[in-house]
N, CA and C atoms as an extended XYZ file, in Angstrom:
501
Properties=species:S:1:pos:R:3:atomname:S:1:resname:S:1:resid:I:1 pbc="F F F"
N       138.592       48.388       84.972 N   UNK     1
C       137.833       48.577       86.182 CA  UNK     1
C       138.479       49.640       87.061 C   UNK     1
N       139.839       49.572       87.146 N   UNK     2
C       140.542       50.574       87.939 CA  UNK     2
C       140.333       51.966       87.344 C   UNK     2
N       140.325       52.024       86.017 N   UNK     3
C       140.123       53.336       85.366 CA  UNK     3
C       138.720       53.867       85.661 C   UNK     3
N       137.734       53.012       85.653 N   UNK     4
C       136.360       53.439       85.925 CA  UNK     4
C       136.254       53.969       87.339 C   UNK     4
N       136.902       53.289       88.294 N   UNK     5
C       136.882       53.754       89.682 CA  UNK     5
C       137.626       55.081       89.782 C   UNK     5
N       138.778       55.195       89.077 N   UNK     6
C       139.550       56.448       89.083 CA  UNK     6
C       138.718       57.585       88.491 C   UNK     6
N       138.044       57.330       87.343 N   UNK     7
C       137.206       58.352       86.722 CA  UNK     7
C       136.047       58.756       87.648 C   UNK     7
N       135.441       57.775       88.299 N   UNK     8
C       134.347       58.091       89.231 CA  UNK     8
C       134.864       58.888       90.433 C   UNK     8
N       136.060       58.540       90.910 N   UNK     9
C       136.660       59.285       92.023 CA  UNK     9
C       136.941       60.731       91.621 C   UNK     9
N       137.546       60.924       90.427 N   UNK    10
C       137.841       62.285       89.936 CA  UNK    10
C       136.543       63.041       89.706 C   UNK    10
N       135.557       62.385       89.134 N   UNK    11
C       134.260       63.027       88.887 CA  UNK    11
C       133.598       63.430       90.201 C   UNK    11
N       133.628       62.542       91.211 N   UNK    12
C       133.025       62.903       92.500 CA  UNK    12
C       133.815       64.017       93.183 C   UNK    12
N       135.151       64.019       93.013 N   UNK    13
C       135.977       65.093       93.572 CA  UNK    13
C       135.623       66.425       92.920 C   UNK    13
N       135.500       66.456       91.605 N   UNK    14
C       135.126       67.676       90.888 CA  UNK    14
C       133.718       68.139       91.297 C   UNK    14
N       132.799       67.170       91.430 N   UNK    15
C       131.440       67.501       91.859 CA  UNK    15
C       131.451       68.124       93.250 C   UNK    15
N       132.229       67.574       94.193 N   UNK    16
C       132.325       68.124       95.552 CA  UNK    16
C       132.967       69.504       95.553 C   UNK    16
N       134.005       69.719       94.738 N   UNK    17
C       134.640       71.045       94.633 CA  UNK    17
C       133.622       72.043       94.081 C   UNK    17
N       132.888       71.646       93.045 N   UNK    18
C       131.857       72.520       92.468 CA  UNK    18
C       130.802       72.867       93.516 C   UNK    18
N       130.318       71.895       94.270 N   UNK    19
C       129.329       72.112       95.321 CA  UNK    19
C       129.883       73.052       96.390 C   UNK    19
N       131.134       72.847       96.797 N   UNK    20
C       131.763       73.702       97.814 CA  UNK    20
C       131.845       75.148       97.326 C   UNK    20
N       132.288       75.352       96.100 N   UNK    21
C       132.419       76.707       95.540 CA  UNK    21
C       131.041       77.369       95.420 C   UNK    21
N       130.072       76.616       94.956 N   UNK    22
C       128.722       77.156       94.804 CA  UNK    22
C       128.127       77.519       96.169 C   UNK    22
N       128.293       76.661       97.152 N   UNK    23
C       127.771       76.930       98.498 CA  UNK    23
C       128.464       78.139       99.119 C   UNK    23
N       129.774       78.256       98.913 N   UNK    24
C       130.522       79.406       99.430 CA  UNK    24
C       130.018       80.698       98.803 C   UNK    24
N       129.771       80.655       97.498 N   UNK    25
C       129.271       81.840       96.797 CA  UNK    25
C       127.890       82.236       97.326 C   UNK    25
N       127.019       81.261       97.525 N   UNK    26
C       125.679       81.520       98.060 CA  UNK    26
C       125.777       82.092       99.473 C   UNK    26
N       126.656       81.540      100.287 N   UNK    27
C       126.837       82.013      101.661 CA  UNK    27
C       127.301       83.464      101.696 C   UNK    27
N       128.250       83.815      100.823 N   UNK    28
C       128.742       85.204      100.758 CA  UNK    28
C       127.623       86.153      100.341 C   UNK    28
N       126.836       85.738       99.357 N   UNK    29
C       125.722       86.576       98.892 CA  UNK    29
C       124.700       86.789      100.009 C   UNK    29
N       124.360       85.720      100.709 N   UNK    30
C       123.406       85.836      101.807 CA  UNK    30
C       123.965       86.686      102.938 C   UNK    30
N       125.252       86.567      103.218 N   UNK    31
C       125.875       87.396      104.261 CA  UNK    31
C       125.803       88.873      103.899 C   UNK    31
N       126.046       89.188      102.625 N   UNK    32
C       125.953       90.584      102.175 CA  UNK    32
C       124.527       91.095      102.310 C   UNK    32
N       123.547       90.255      101.963 N   UNK    33
C       122.146       90.654      102.084 CA  UNK    33
C       121.767       90.888      103.543 C   UNK    33
N       122.260       90.035      104.427 N   UNK    34
C       121.975       90.199      105.857 CA  UNK    34
C       122.596       91.489      106.375 C   UNK    34
N       123.836       91.771      105.988 N   UNK    35
C       124.492       93.012      106.425 CA  UNK    35
C       123.750       94.229      105.883 C   UNK    35
N       123.301       94.143      104.636 N   UNK    36
C       122.543       95.247      104.038 CA  UNK    36
C       121.230       95.460      104.790 C   UNK    36
N       120.549       94.371      105.127 N   UNK    37
C       119.292       94.479      105.875 CA  UNK    37
C       119.532       95.060      107.262 C   UNK    37
N       120.634       94.661      107.905 N   UNK    38
C       120.965       95.210      109.227 CA  UNK    38
C       121.226       96.711      109.133 C   UNK    38
N       121.949       97.129      108.082 N   UNK    39
C       122.235       98.556      107.902 CA  UNK    39
C       120.939       99.339      107.683 C   UNK    39
N       120.026       98.785      106.877 N   UNK    40
C       118.751       99.458      106.630 CA  UNK    40
C       117.921       99.539      107.902 C   UNK    40
N       117.929       98.465      108.689 N   UNK    41
C       117.191       98.442      109.949 CA  UNK    41
C       117.730       99.492      110.902 C   UNK    41
N       119.054       99.617      110.973 N   UNK    42
C       119.667      100.631      111.834 CA  UNK    42
C       119.280      102.027      111.363 C   UNK    42
N       119.283      102.226      110.043 N   UNK    43
C       118.923      103.523      109.499 CA  UNK    43
C       117.460      103.852      109.825 C   UNK    43
N       116.573      102.867      109.715 N   UNK    44
C       115.157      103.079      110.038 CA  UNK    44
C       115.001      103.396      111.523 C   UNK    44
N       115.731      102.661      112.388 N   UNK    45
C       115.660      102.939      113.828 CA  UNK    45
C       116.148      104.350      114.125 C   UNK    45
N       117.269      104.740      113.491 N   UNK    46
C       117.795      106.087      113.706 CA  UNK    46
C       116.790      107.136      113.238 C   UNK    46
N       116.167      106.889      112.085 N   UNK    47
C       115.165      107.825      111.560 CA  UNK    47
C       113.961      107.902      112.484 C   UNK    47
N       113.512      106.757      112.988 N   UNK    48
C       112.357      106.781      113.878 CA  UNK    48
C       112.705      107.465      115.199 C   UNK    48
N       113.937      107.313      115.669 N   UNK    49
C       114.365      108.031      116.873 CA  UNK    49
C       114.346      109.537      116.639 C   UNK    49
N       114.797      109.957      115.459 N   UNK    50
C       114.800      111.388      115.127 CA  UNK    50
C       113.368      111.915      115.090 C   UNK    50
N       112.474      111.180      114.428 N   UNK    51
C       111.074      111.609      114.333 CA  UNK    51
C       110.434      111.637      115.721 C   UNK    51
N       110.723      110.629      116.538 N   UNK    52
C       110.182      110.584      117.896 CA  UNK    52
C       110.660      111.789      118.709 C   UNK    52
N       111.936      112.113      118.610 N   UNK    53
C       112.466      113.272      119.336 CA  UNK    53
C       111.871      114.572      118.821 C   UNK    53
N       111.661      114.675      117.515 N   UNK    54
C       111.014      115.867      116.960 CA  UNK    54
C       109.581      115.981      117.463 C   UNK    54
N       108.899      114.847      117.560 N   UNK    55
C       107.529      114.853      118.074 CA  UNK    55
C       107.511      115.310      119.535 C   UNK    55
N       108.459      114.812      120.328 N   UNK    56
C       108.534      115.244      121.723 CA  UNK    56
C       108.794      116.743      121.817 C   UNK    56
N       109.698      117.252      120.973 N   UNK    57
C       109.982      118.682      120.968 CA  UNK    57
C       108.749      119.487      120.550 C   UNK    57
N       108.031      118.994      119.531 N   UNK    58
C       106.851      119.706      119.043 CA  UNK    58
C       105.743      119.731      120.087 C   UNK    58
N       105.661      118.691      120.896 N   UNK    59
C       104.611      118.614      121.909 CA  UNK    59
C       105.068      119.089      123.278 C   UNK    59
N       106.250      119.685      123.350 N   UNK    60
C       106.747      120.164      124.635 CA  UNK    60
C       105.745      121.136      125.255 C   UNK    60
N       105.232      122.055      124.443 N   UNK    61
C       104.217      122.989      124.907 CA  UNK    61
C       102.847      122.436      124.551 C   UNK    61
N       102.351      121.544      125.373 N   UNK    62
C       101.003      121.005      125.185 CA  UNK    62
C       100.469      120.591      126.541 C   UNK    62
N        99.174      120.690      126.667 N   UNK    63
C        98.511      120.348      127.921 CA  UNK    63
C        98.826      118.911      128.332 C   UNK    63
N        98.849      118.013      127.365 N   UNK    64
C        99.061      116.598      127.653 CA  UNK    64
C       100.470      116.297      128.169 C   UNK    64
N       101.444      117.163      127.891 N   UNK    65
C       102.832      116.914      128.297 CA  UNK    65
C       103.263      117.785      129.487 C   UNK    65
N       102.383      118.640      129.971 N   UNK    66
C       102.729      119.577      131.044 CA  UNK    66
C       102.234      119.026      132.386 C   UNK    66
N       103.168      118.526      133.191 N   UNK    67
C       102.786      117.908      134.470 CA  UNK    67
C       102.075      118.877      135.407 C   UNK    67
N       102.521      120.135      135.434 N   UNK    68
C       101.879      121.109      136.321 CA  UNK    68
C       100.430      121.355      135.907 C   UNK    68
N       100.205      121.406      134.604 N   UNK    69
C        98.837      121.594      134.115 CA  UNK    69
C        97.973      120.376      134.398 C   UNK    69
N        98.542      119.213      134.246 N   UNK    70
C        97.799      117.982      134.539 CA  UNK    70
C        97.438      117.954      136.019 C   UNK    70
N        98.368      118.354      136.877 N   UNK    71
C        98.082      118.411      138.320 CA  UNK    71
C        97.018      119.465      138.625 C   UNK    71
N        97.041      120.586      137.903 N   UNK    72
C        96.055      121.639      138.089 CA  UNK    72
C        94.650      121.114      137.787 C   UNK    72
N        94.554      120.284      136.750 N   UNK    73
C        93.263      119.721      136.352 CA  UNK    73
C        93.097      118.294      136.881 C   UNK    73
N        93.506      118.075      138.112 N   UNK    74
C        93.492      116.724      138.663 CA  UNK    74
C        92.093      116.111      138.732 C   UNK    74
N        91.060      116.920      138.776 N   UNK    75
C        89.690      116.399      138.861 CA  UNK    75
C        89.064      116.173      137.493 C   UNK    75
N        89.832      116.391      136.426 N   UNK    76
C        89.311      116.275      135.063 CA  UNK    76
C        90.076      115.205      134.291 C   UNK    76
N        89.416      114.653      133.307 N   UNK    77
C        90.081      113.808      132.322 CA  UNK    77
C        90.648      114.748      131.261 C   UNK    77
N        91.947      114.743      131.077 N   UNK    78
C        92.588      115.694      130.153 CA  UNK    78
C        92.052      115.563      128.729 C   UNK    78
N        91.911      114.372      128.164 N   UNK    79
C        91.356      114.291      126.801 CA  UNK    79
C        89.934      114.847      126.707 C   UNK    79
N        89.095      114.546      127.695 N   UNK    80
C        87.724      115.075      127.676 CA  UNK    80
C        87.716      116.588      127.867 C   UNK    80
N        88.567      117.091      128.753 N   UNK    81
C        88.658      118.528      128.985 CA  UNK    81
C        89.135      119.250      127.726 C   UNK    81
N        90.151      118.700      127.065 N   UNK    82
C        90.657      119.294      125.828 CA  UNK    82
C        89.558      119.365      124.777 C   UNK    82
N        88.811      118.293      124.647 N   UNK    83
C        87.721      118.252      123.669 CA  UNK    83
C        86.645      119.288      124.016 C   UNK    83
N        86.312      119.419      125.284 N   UNK    84
C        85.314      120.404      125.742 CA  UNK    84
C        85.778      121.818      125.386 C   UNK    84
N        87.031      122.140      125.687 N   UNK    85
C        87.559      123.478      125.421 CA  UNK    85
C        87.561      123.752      123.921 C   UNK    85
N        88.019      122.797      123.123 N   UNK    86
C        88.057      122.983      121.668 CA  UNK    86
C        86.660      123.180      121.102 C   UNK    86
N        85.710      122.376      121.551 N   UNK    87
C        84.332      122.505      121.052 CA  UNK    87
C        83.733      123.863      121.403 C   UNK    87
N        83.963      124.326      122.631 N   UNK    88
C        83.427      125.632      123.045 CA  UNK    88
C        84.074      126.758      122.242 C   UNK    88
N        85.368      126.636      121.981 N   UNK    89
C        86.073      127.675      121.224 CA  UNK    89
C        85.617      127.691      119.763 C   UNK    89
N        85.458      126.530      119.176 N   UNK    90
C        85.009      126.460      117.784 CA  UNK    90
C        83.542      126.852      117.633 C   UNK    90
N        82.738      126.655      118.667 N   UNK    91
C        81.329      127.054      118.609 CA  UNK    91
C        81.197      128.567      118.458 C   UNK    91
N        82.192      129.303      118.938 N   UNK    92
C        82.152      130.762      118.798 CA  UNK    92
C        82.280      131.199      117.342 C   UNK    92
N        82.750      130.327      116.447 N   UNK    93
C        82.863      130.656      115.021 CA  UNK    93
C        81.503      130.886      114.381 C   UNK    93
N        80.441      130.374      115.001 N   UNK    94
C        79.107      130.456      114.415 CA  UNK    94
C        78.448      131.825      114.592 C   UNK    94
N        79.090      132.717      115.299 N   UNK    95
C        78.524      134.063      115.491 CA  UNK    95
C        78.462      134.777      114.134 C   UNK    95
N        77.503      135.691      113.959 N   UNK    96
C        77.321      136.359      112.656 CA  UNK    96
C        78.564      137.094      112.152 C   UNK    96
N        79.328      137.708      113.025 N   UNK    97
C        80.522      138.440      112.593 CA  UNK    97
C        81.803      137.635      112.800 C   UNK    97
N        81.677      136.332      112.979 N   UNK    98
C        82.845      135.492      113.180 CA  UNK    98
C        83.128      135.289      114.654 C   UNK    98
N        84.259      134.722      114.932 N   UNK    99
C        84.628      134.419      116.308 CA  UNK    99
C        84.905      135.720      117.061 C   UNK    99
N        84.193      135.997      118.153 N   UNK   100
C        84.368      137.265      118.868 CA  UNK   100
C        85.741      137.407      119.544 C   UNK   100
N        86.482      136.321      119.658 N   UNK   101
C        87.822      136.422      120.232 CA  UNK   101
C        88.813      137.030      119.256 C   UNK   101
N        88.489      137.015      117.974 N   UNK   102
C        89.329      137.633      116.952 CA  UNK   102
C        88.854      139.069      116.782 C   UNK   102
N        89.694      140.050      117.135 N   UNK   103
C        89.234      141.442      117.179 CA  UNK   103
C        89.233      142.158      115.826 C   UNK   103
N        88.938      141.451      114.750 N   UNK   104
C        88.928      142.065      113.421 CA  UNK   104
C        87.558      141.875      112.794 C   UNK   104
N        87.116      142.909      112.085 N   UNK   105
C        85.857      142.836      111.358 CA  UNK   105
C        86.034      141.949      110.123 C   UNK   105
N        84.915      141.418      109.608 N   UNK   106
C        85.018      140.609      108.380 CA  UNK   106
C        85.667      141.407      107.250 C   UNK   106
N        86.431      140.720      106.423 N   UNK   107
C        87.106      141.339      105.281 CA  UNK   107
C        86.523      140.733      104.014 C   UNK   107
N        86.033      141.610      103.122 N   UNK   108
C        85.405      141.179      101.870 CA  UNK   108
C        84.282      140.176      102.127 C   UNK   108
N        83.545      140.384      103.211 N   UNK   109
C        82.427      139.513      103.545 CA  UNK   109
C        82.828      138.204      104.218 C   UNK   109
N        84.113      138.001      104.399 N   UNK   110
C        84.589      136.768      105.052 CA  UNK   110
C        84.882      137.050      106.516 C   UNK   110
N        84.160      136.369      107.394 N   UNK   111
C        84.374      136.555      108.826 CA  UNK   111
C        85.597      135.765      109.276 C   UNK   111
N        86.234      136.212      110.351 N   UNK   112
C        87.373      135.521      110.915 CA  UNK   112
C        86.888      134.367      111.779 C   UNK   112
N        87.441      133.207      111.496 N   UNK   113
C        87.112      132.026      112.291 CA  UNK   113
C        88.413      131.364      112.751 C   UNK   113
N        88.282      130.565      113.785 N   UNK   114
C        89.422      129.814      114.294 CA  UNK   114
C        89.421      128.435      113.648 C   UNK   114
N        90.575      128.074      113.067 N   UNK   115
C        90.707      126.774      112.388 CA  UNK   115
C        91.317      125.706      113.274 C   UNK   115
N        92.531      125.957      113.709 N   UNK   116
C        93.287      124.973      114.488 CA  UNK   116
C        93.555      125.525      115.869 C   UNK   116
N        93.595      124.601      116.826 N   UNK   117
C        93.765      124.989      118.223 CA  UNK   117
C        94.833      124.105      118.848 C   UNK   117
N        95.699      124.720      119.635 N   UNK   118
C        96.669      123.948      120.428 CA  UNK   118
C        96.592      124.491      121.850 C   UNK   118
N        96.221      123.618      122.767 N   UNK   119
C        96.151      124.010      124.172 CA  UNK   119
C        97.551      123.850      124.741 C   UNK   119
N        98.168      124.970      125.109 N   UNK   120
C        99.560      124.962      125.533 CA  UNK   120
C        99.741      124.487      126.970 C   UNK   120
N        98.857      124.938      127.859 N   UNK   121
C        98.952      124.554      129.279 CA  UNK   121
C        97.593      124.795      129.926 C   UNK   121
N        97.558      124.963      131.224 N   UNK   122
C        96.274      125.134      131.920 CA  UNK   122
C        95.745      126.571      131.842 C   UNK   122
N        96.410      127.443      131.090 N   UNK   123
C        95.974      128.836      130.981 CA  UNK   123
C        95.941      129.377      129.559 C   UNK   123
N        96.755      128.842      128.631 N   UNK   124
C        96.893      129.469      127.309 CA  UNK   124
C        96.572      128.514      126.173 C   UNK   124
N        96.041      129.118      125.134 N   UNK   125
C        95.735      128.416      123.890 CA  UNK   125
C        96.308      129.251      122.757 C   UNK   125
N        96.889      128.609      121.780 N   UNK   126
C        97.271      129.297      120.551 CA  UNK   126
C        96.399      128.724      119.449 C   UNK   126
N        95.917      129.602      118.569 N   UNK   127
C        94.999      129.149      117.533 CA  UNK   127
C        95.315      129.840      116.215 C   UNK   127
N        94.973      129.170      115.136 N   UNK   128
C        95.113      129.703      113.795 CA  UNK   128
C        93.776      130.326      113.408 C   UNK   128
N        93.812      131.562      112.892 N   UNK   129
C        92.584      132.234      112.446 CA  UNK   129
C        92.653      132.440      110.938 C   UNK   129
N        91.472      132.522      110.315 N   UNK   130
C        91.417      132.576      108.862 CA  UNK   130
C        90.189      133.375      108.429 C   UNK   130
N        90.389      134.157      107.364 N   UNK   131
C        89.279      134.905      106.761 CA  UNK   131
C        89.548      135.033      105.271 C   UNK   131
N        89.020      134.127      104.508 N   UNK   132
C        89.245      134.187      103.063 CA  UNK   132
C        90.706      133.943      102.733 C   UNK   132
N        91.409      135.020      102.343 N   UNK   133
C        92.819      134.916      101.970 CA  UNK   133
C        93.772      135.293      103.108 C   UNK   133
N        93.238      135.857      104.182 N   UNK   134
C        94.088      136.342      105.276 CA  UNK   134
C        94.040      135.364      106.439 C   UNK   134
N        95.217      135.091      106.982 N   UNK   135
C        95.281      134.210      108.139 CA  UNK   135
C        96.200      134.837      109.179 C   UNK   135
N        96.132      134.283      110.379 N   UNK   136
C        96.959      134.779      111.465 CA  UNK   136
C        96.893      133.838      112.644 C   UNK   136
N        97.423      134.312      113.764 N   UNK   137
C        97.379      133.532      114.994 CA  UNK   137
C        96.811      134.380      116.110 C   UNK   137
N        96.310      133.687      117.115 N   UNK   138
C        95.738      134.367      118.268 CA  UNK   138
C        96.159      133.601      119.523 C   UNK   138
N        96.540      134.343      120.540 N   UNK   139
C        96.879      133.755      121.832 CA  UNK   139
C        95.720      134.046      122.770 C   UNK   139
N        95.184      132.991      123.372 N   UNK   140
C        93.969      133.094      124.181 CA  UNK   140
C        94.264      132.614      125.594 C   UNK   140
N        93.777      133.379      126.562 N   UNK   141
C        93.826      132.953      127.956 CA  UNK   141
C        92.465      132.331      128.252 C   UNK   141
N        92.469      131.228      128.990 N   UNK   142
C        91.192      130.586      129.298 CA  UNK   142
C        91.151      130.161      130.757 C   UNK   142
N        89.918      130.011      131.233 N   UNK   143
C        89.696      129.538      132.594 CA  UNK   143
C        88.510      128.589      132.560 C   UNK   143
N        88.724      127.371      133.019 N   UNK   144
C        87.672      126.350      133.024 CA  UNK   144
C        86.814      126.540      134.255 C   UNK   144
N        85.514      126.672      134.021 N   UNK   145
C        84.546      126.778      135.107 CA  UNK   145
C        83.814      125.457      135.237 C   UNK   145
N        83.687      124.980      136.448 N   UNK   146
C        82.982      123.717      136.653 CA  UNK   146
C        81.496      123.913      136.376 C   UNK   146
N        80.935      123.057      135.539 N   UNK   147
C        79.519      123.057      135.159 CA  UNK   147
C        79.078      124.344      134.474 C   UNK   147
N        80.017      125.100      133.917 N   UNK   148
C        79.715      126.325      133.165 CA  UNK   148
C        80.610      126.341      131.933 C   UNK   148
N        80.274      127.216      130.978 N   UNK   149
C        81.168      127.350      129.816 CA  UNK   149
C        82.537      127.916      130.235 C   UNK   149
N        83.525      127.601      129.458 N   UNK   150
C        84.883      128.090      129.692 CA  UNK   150
C        84.944      129.581      129.378 C   UNK   150
N        85.673      130.332      130.208 N   UNK   151
C        85.900      131.757      129.945 CA  UNK   151
C        87.130      131.900      129.053 C   UNK   151
N        86.999      132.715      127.983 N   UNK   152
C        88.102      132.958      127.060 CA  UNK   152
C        88.400      134.449      127.026 C   UNK   152
N        89.674      134.781      126.897 N   UNK   153
C        90.093      136.178      126.786 CA  UNK   153
C        91.247      136.247      125.794 C   UNK   153
N        91.133      137.152      124.819 N   UNK   154
C        92.192      137.325      123.829 CA  UNK   154
C        93.367      138.055      124.471 C   UNK   154
N        94.549      137.480      124.343 N   UNK   155
C        95.765      138.116      124.874 CA  UNK   155
C        96.458      138.909      123.770 C   UNK   155
N        96.652      138.257      122.617 N   UNK   156
C        97.387      138.897      121.519 CA  UNK   156
C        96.964      138.256      120.207 C   UNK   156
N        97.001      139.045      119.134 N   UNK   157
C        96.709      138.519      117.800 CA  UNK   157
C        97.755      139.020      116.823 C   UNK   157
N        97.884      138.296      115.745 N   UNK   158
C        98.769      138.727      114.658 CA  UNK   158
C        98.153      138.254      113.355 C   UNK   158
N        98.126      139.145      112.367 N   UNK   159
C        97.676      138.782      111.025 CA  UNK   159
C        98.891      138.794      110.114 C   UNK   159
N        98.886      137.873      109.178 N   UNK   160
C        99.985      137.800      108.217 CA  UNK   160
C        99.569      138.572      106.972 C   UNK   160
N       100.500      139.368      106.470 N   UNK   161
C       100.214      140.175      105.279 CA  UNK   161
C        99.920      139.250      104.103 C   UNK   161
N        98.887      139.630      103.353 N   UNK   162
C        98.484      138.855      102.193 CA  UNK   162
C        99.515      139.052      101.097 C   UNK   162
N        99.957      137.953      100.471 N   UNK   163
C       100.930      137.991       99.380 CA  UNK   163
C       102.200      138.747       99.753 C   UNK   163
N       102.666      138.570      100.976 N   UNK   164
C       103.906      139.225      101.408 CA  UNK   164
C       105.083      138.605      100.676 C   UNK   164
N       106.047      139.453      100.215 N   UNK   165
C       107.217      138.906       99.519 CA  UNK   165
C       108.086      138.097      100.477 C   UNK   165
N       108.656      137.030       99.967 N   UNK   166
C       109.541      136.177      100.750 CA  UNK   166
C       110.920      136.802      100.772 C   UNK   166
N       111.502      136.891      101.952 N   UNK   167
C       112.829      137.501      102.052 CA  UNK   167
C       113.875      136.465      102.357 C   UNK   167
């Protein structure tokens, strides 16, 4: 009887040691996983901070981020005004010889049209122009007229050479 109790005591001791070792191993594994997840979370936060800062830098020159321009257009809703200006500018693409703000004649039957527009502030717009294989940029001065179409004036244009070698 004493031997049976001794064997049961040793068996329960071994079982408890096994349980302790197994639990310790599981705890270490989970701790490593938690640390790994924390490191990944920090890396994602750092990456999102970098992207956010790049976005702020990219939008530095935009109507929506320019307080002076927003104050200038205090009687307007900036999103609605931006949409109005973009629509009026893109409507000029429908002219037979292309957008009249682009001072170039059609090339190979392709008229110059404005593709993308970025309103920089309350006076200037930069836009991407395209005609078949040739593209460029145009800087436009604009003036919003109340209850009338917006006035546009070309300030400067640049065309990129077709198939220019990379240096």
